[in-house]
């Protein structure tokens, strides 16, 4: 299967939608959800993660029973972004339900019913805002129709609020209308009116996350928390080098560990490893996790290390950096950079390096699988992408997808890692060998060694200025092992999709632009991590812009505002060379790159961060503004030297324009967390490989930020907007890193060209 | 395999386990209490934090043979209905994102307040430095600890 990354193709076709009462057979299958009363299914089409048209057609998405219980289905994976709350929140608001009594049930992975459930690419709210509104509004229309008929009043005089229909001085609870709804037809979608944005009571407010109390009580169920009768635990010794093969192994000592019951070999995918395959390894199956870990330690394995055995990430990075000196494959061309270069009165040429990063979710991968005697398989997993897991498991077991059921648990962090189903496939293969239910448990060293890393990268940017300080030319070289290289050795250049993440979509008004890529090979598993290629691209571009501002003698905010030019929508497509501009899967007409919105973000940031007053007071600050995943973000980072000489981040200011804000608390929390995540990328984290092997084993060597060094006050200002909503999971990360690097320059006069850097 | 009697959340539990089995796996795999989490197995992340006689310990690195007669409290035993002041403050500040680290954060914060009822910002930072949160909820954790300390 191709990397399922949220970008590239444009959507086609038109929006068809319908709401229906499902057949009795359909909803009986969902016994836990529906116990009579009003049950509605929907069939909507919307734009999918790759821009394709996706069907969202759950047989049941909403039920109301006679006890007044409203139940909604959450079909996206919850990994900390709050999506399990935000989408039901939209339905409930349109419905006029009483949020405090709503029940949410998690949907299983089922493409036919829910369309693509890949929770990645910050697109859940963007994609489902309209369908969720229509779904809720349809049920509201039906409830109102039933009540109005009963009261003999016109439906237009009625509304819903707090789980009741009100009108004509009367009110009735939804539950009491359930009996009458049998004869109420489902209204035609054309006749449905949505509430005014300004009249929403839940949308645009701080609705607490649904699982809050359960989490605080330790009751929330994550992947490894699922427990089945007679379940065994497996821990795997995987290939030390990607592509290595087991020559022979001795399991005598492992089997002698009390509690160990079986040792099995997992046939690996080889090289390239693929995104959805198990790695070669030996699994130790035991009665409990500790016995499995001890059994693994006791394994003796002889490996054929294969073609990556001499791989050094340091050496590859040096070669990649060298390659940026030559001409590459041109990906975007505007004007003629060569002539700008020839006539430049000043040139700034810089290189940038960034390392491999691991996701390091605090919950390491774990999955439970039960392959039954009839060959069918049921899975419980913290997966961002249940259908991919379903298909990959079916493929690995050689059964039809209909034989595989995937239950989605809460995710203890995802950040892109848990969209890849390799660990779920492992669980299924081991369960098959064990003839019973198995949990495969990854340890922290497994997680760091066998992640799908964010690629390391080298870049070179040459900026040319004319004699009056005008920026005349921009030449950006970028090279990094492409995500595609994990699946194919032929993928030597970053894809269009990866180039659309903060590189070819350089929005500044420069007459001559050339963007080039260079070749590099994949020698480990790479994948996508929170904001993907935006991480290194934004770092290079916005630290360079800070140097340009300095060279032009301009304030960096002024510089950005000026270079963005007139308020306008930018289309990149005509300047793409041999490729397409992805725009995160959306058409550029529906979601244009609007310079006015970005300028508004920067001006608001200037005010909210007290930029001018702080500057006059001599405070140390850095700035960057970057659009990613269709959301516009500006960031100012302040720095301060503590009494002990340590540099601290006392304040961060974000301004975000994400269109309509659905759950304001979760938007803020994504930015608060995004700043911390980005601080780790900028200052503490780095994965290196020598002899093909990852050198970091745990949080002592792969460090993430801890509370004492974490940014302290993170202020998030959300721009009020009526424009279609866009996601916020990833956009906080890209601008933070250059803003911090630019502040470091103000602090000590040293420009930063390499991640991670010491503060 | 040896037998052990553990005092956990006010109850006495018998388990049979290898003597080097960390308390974390005893709690999760043998006693089937899933609120205490595994994050690193080497005392680096704090996800597995429980109380031993009121002090925060990393259960991933404490072999069962070293527990002795100490009183163990896990997140399940911190309060009956989630109304420990720390839990209430966590809800008030909507601290969690994914939630995975939060049992350990809450147990560590509760132990901190046991020994220091009104910690300074710096004392909070130092006491919580061993608890990682990849989602980055640190500032809300700090605010929640301050709120909890006021209600003690
Ligand atoms: S699991 Fe015990 S400190 Fe990380
Ligand atoms: S809330 Fe996700 S790791 Fe802390």
GROMACS .gro file of N, CA, C and O in nm, chain A residues 230-275:
model
  184
  230UNK      N    1  -0.697  -1.575   2.894
  230UNK     CA    2  -0.591  -1.662   2.840
  230UNK      C    3  -0.496  -1.591   2.743
  230UNK      O    4  -0.432  -1.656   2.661
  231UNK      N    5  -0.492  -1.461   2.753
  231UNK     CA    6  -0.403  -1.387   2.662
  231UNK      C    7  -0.257  -1.406   2.703
  231UNK      O    8  -0.224  -1.403   2.820
  232UNK      N    9  -0.172  -1.425   2.603
  232UNK     CA   10  -0.028  -1.432   2.627
  232UNK      C   11   0.036  -1.299   2.585
  232UNK      O   12  -0.023  -1.222   2.509
  233UNK      N   13   0.159  -1.279   2.635
  233UNK     CA   14   0.230  -1.155   2.602
  233UNK      C   15   0.353  -1.190   2.519
  233UNK      O   16   0.427  -1.283   2.554
  234UNK      N   17   0.375  -1.116   2.413
  234UNK     CA   18   0.493  -1.141   2.330
  234UNK      C   19   0.583  -1.018   2.325
  234UNK      O   20   0.536  -0.904   2.318
  235UNK      N   21   0.712  -1.044   2.334
  235UNK     CA   22   0.813  -0.940   2.316
  235UNK      C   23   0.907  -0.992   2.207
  235UNK      O   24   0.939  -1.111   2.204
  236UNK      N   25   0.946  -0.904   2.116
  236UNK     CA   26   1.016  -0.949   1.996
  236UNK      C   27   1.158  -0.894   1.990
  236UNK      O   28   1.181  -0.775   2.016
  237UNK      N   29   1.253  -0.979   1.956
  237UNK     CA   30   1.388  -0.930   1.921
  237UNK      C   31   1.389  -0.911   1.770
  237UNK      O   32   1.381  -1.007   1.693
  238UNK      N   33   1.392  -0.785   1.727
  238UNK     CA   34   1.382  -0.756   1.584
  238UNK      C   35   1.520  -0.735   1.522
  238UNK      O   36   1.617  -0.709   1.593
  239UNK      N   37   1.521  -0.741   1.393
  239UNK     CA   38   1.639  -0.720   1.312
  239UNK      C   39   1.720  -0.598   1.359
  239UNK      O   40   1.666  -0.489   1.366
  240UNK      N   41   1.849  -0.615   1.391
  240UNK     CA   42   1.924  -0.499   1.441
  240UNK      C   43   1.946  -0.393   1.333
  240UNK      O   44   1.959  -0.275   1.364
  241UNK      N   45   1.949  -0.436   1.208
  241UNK     CA   46   1.970  -0.347   1.095
  241UNK      C   47   1.852  -0.371   1.001
  241UNK      O   48   1.815  -0.487   0.979
  242UNK      N   49   1.794  -0.265   0.948
  242UNK     CA   50   1.680  -0.285   0.860
  242UNK      C   51   1.721  -0.371   0.741
  242UNK      O   52   1.820  -0.341   0.672
  243UNK      N   53   1.646  -0.476   0.717
  243UNK     CA   54   1.676  -0.568   0.606
  243UNK      C   55   1.755  -0.691   0.649
  243UNK      O   56   1.774  -0.782   0.570
  244UNK      N   57   1.802  -0.695   0.775
  244UNK     CA   58   1.878  -0.813   0.820
  244UNK      C   59   1.786  -0.934   0.830
  244UNK      O   60   1.665  -0.920   0.847
  245UNK      N   61   1.848  -1.052   0.818
  245UNK     CA   62   1.770  -1.177   0.823
  245UNK      C   63   1.827  -1.271   0.929
  245UNK      O   64   1.948  -1.274   0.951
  246UNK      N   65   1.740  -1.346   0.990
  246UNK     CA   66   1.785  -1.446   1.088
  246UNK      C   67   1.850  -1.562   1.012
  246UNK      O   68   1.790  -1.617   0.921
  247UNK      N   69   1.974  -1.595   1.050
  247UNK     CA   70   2.039  -1.712   0.991
  247UNK      C   71   2.003  -1.835   1.076
  247UNK      O   72   1.962  -1.938   1.025
  248UNK      N   73   2.018  -1.821   1.206
  248UNK     CA   74   1.980  -1.931   1.295
  248UNK      C   75   1.956  -1.873   1.433
  248UNK      O   76   1.998  -1.761   1.462
  249UNK      N   77   1.885  -1.947   1.516
  249UNK     CA   78   1.866  -1.900   1.654
  249UNK      C   79   1.852  -2.018   1.749
  249UNK      O   80   1.815  -2.127   1.708
  250UNK      N   81   1.888  -1.990   1.873
  250UNK     CA   82   1.879  -2.092   1.978
  250UNK      C   83   1.787  -2.037   2.087
  250UNK      O   84   1.817  -1.934   2.148
  251UNK      N   85   1.676  -2.107   2.111
  251UNK     CA   86   1.578  -2.055   2.207
  251UNK      C   87   1.577  -2.134   2.339
  251UNK      O   88   1.488  -2.116   2.421
  252UNK      N   89   1.679  -2.217   2.357
  252UNK     CA   90   1.681  -2.303   2.476
  252UNK      C   91   1.675  -2.222   2.605
  252UNK      O   92   1.593  -2.249   2.693
  253UNK      N   93   1.763  -2.122   2.615
  253UNK     CA   94   1.768  -2.044   2.740
  253UNK      C   95   1.642  -1.960   2.757
  253UNK      O   96   1.595  -1.940   2.869
  254UNK      N   97   1.590  -1.914   2.647
  254UNK     CA   98   1.466  -1.833   2.656
  254UNK      C   99   1.352  -1.920   2.709
  254UNK      O  100   1.277  -1.878   2.797
  255UNK      N  101   1.342  -2.040   2.657
  255UNK     CA  102   1.233  -2.129   2.701
  255UNK      C  103   1.250  -2.173   2.845
  255UNK      O  104   1.153  -2.214   2.909
  256UNK      N  105   1.373  -2.162   2.896
  256UNK     CA  106   1.397  -2.202   3.034
  256UNK      C  107   1.352  -2.095   3.134
  256UNK      O  108   1.344  -2.121   3.254
  257UNK      N  109   1.324  -1.974   3.086
  257UNK     CA  110   1.278  -1.868   3.176
  257UNK      C  111   1.136  -1.903   3.222
  257UNK      O  112   1.048  -1.927   3.139
  258UNK      N  113   1.112  -1.908   3.353
  258UNK     CA  114   0.977  -1.941   3.400
  258UNK      C  115   0.874  -1.845   3.340
  258UNK      O  116   0.895  -1.724   3.341
  259UNK      N  117   0.766  -1.898   3.289
  259UNK     CA  118   0.661  -1.815   3.231
  259UNK      C  119   0.667  -1.809   3.079
  259UNK      O  120   0.568  -1.779   3.014
  260UNK      N  121   0.783  -1.840   3.020
  260UNK     CA  122   0.792  -1.838   2.874
  260UNK      C  123   0.729  -1.966   2.821
  260UNK      O  124   0.756  -2.075   2.871
  261UNK      N  125   0.641  -1.952   2.721
  261UNK     CA  126   0.572  -2.071   2.672
  261UNK      C  127   0.609  -2.111   2.529
  261UNK      O  128   0.595  -2.226   2.491
  262UNK      N  129   0.656  -2.015   2.452
  262UNK     CA  130   0.680  -2.049   2.311
  262UNK      C  131   0.771  -1.944   2.250
  262UNK      O  132   0.773  -1.827   2.292
  263UNK      N  133   0.847  -1.985   2.150
  263UNK     CA  134   0.931  -1.890   2.076
  263UNK      C  135   0.901  -1.911   1.928
  263UNK      O  136   0.900  -2.026   1.882
  264UNK      N  137   0.870  -1.802   1.857
  264UNK     CA  138   0.839  -1.819   1.714
  264UNK      C  139   0.915  -1.716   1.632
  264UNK      O  140   0.946  -1.607   1.679
  265UNK      N  141   0.942  -1.754   1.510
  265UNK     CA  142   1.011  -1.662   1.420
  265UNK      C  143   0.908  -1.583   1.339
  265UNK      O  144   0.808  -1.640   1.294
  266UNK      N  145   0.934  -1.454   1.322
  266UNK     CA  146   0.850  -1.373   1.234
  266UNK      C  147   0.928  -1.347   1.107
  266UNK      O  148   1.040  -1.297   1.110
  267UNK      N  149   0.869  -1.383   0.997
  267UNK     CA  150   0.929  -1.363   0.866
  267UNK      C  151   0.919  -1.215   0.833
  267UNK      O  152   0.809  -1.160   0.828
  268UNK      N  153   1.032  -1.150   0.815
  268UNK     CA  154   1.028  -1.005   0.792
  268UNK      C  155   1.018  -0.968   0.647
  268UNK      O  156   1.029  -1.052   0.557
  269UNK      N  157   0.999  -0.839   0.624
  269UNK     CA  158   0.977  -0.791   0.488
  269UNK      C  159   1.106  -0.770   0.412
  269UNK      O  160   1.104  -0.752   0.292
  270UNK      N  161   1.221  -0.771   0.478
  270UNK     CA  162   1.347  -0.749   0.407
  270UNK      C  163   1.374  -0.604   0.379
  270UNK      O  164   1.343  -0.517   0.460
  271UNK      N  165   1.427  -0.574   0.264
  271UNK     CA  166   1.469  -0.439   0.231
  271UNK      C  167   1.422  -0.405   0.089
  271UNK      O  168   1.456  -0.479  -0.001
  272UNK      N  169   1.343  -0.302   0.065
  272UNK     CA  170   1.295  -0.205   0.163
  272UNK      C  171   1.191  -0.266   0.259
  272UNK      O  172   1.120  -0.359   0.221
  273UNK      N  173   1.182  -0.209   0.378
  273UNK     CA  174   1.100  -0.272   0.481
  273UNK      C  175   0.950  -0.252   0.465
  273UNK      O  176   0.872  -0.330   0.518
  274UNK      N  177   0.909  -0.147   0.393
  274UNK     CA  178   0.766  -0.120   0.378
  274UNK      C  179   0.711  -0.049   0.500
  274UNK      O  180   0.773  -0.046   0.606
  275UNK      N  181   0.594   0.010   0.481
  275UNK     CA  182   0.532   0.088   0.589
  275UNK      C  183   0.435   0.007   0.673
  275UNK      O  184   0.395   0.049   0.781
   0.00000   0.00000   0.00000
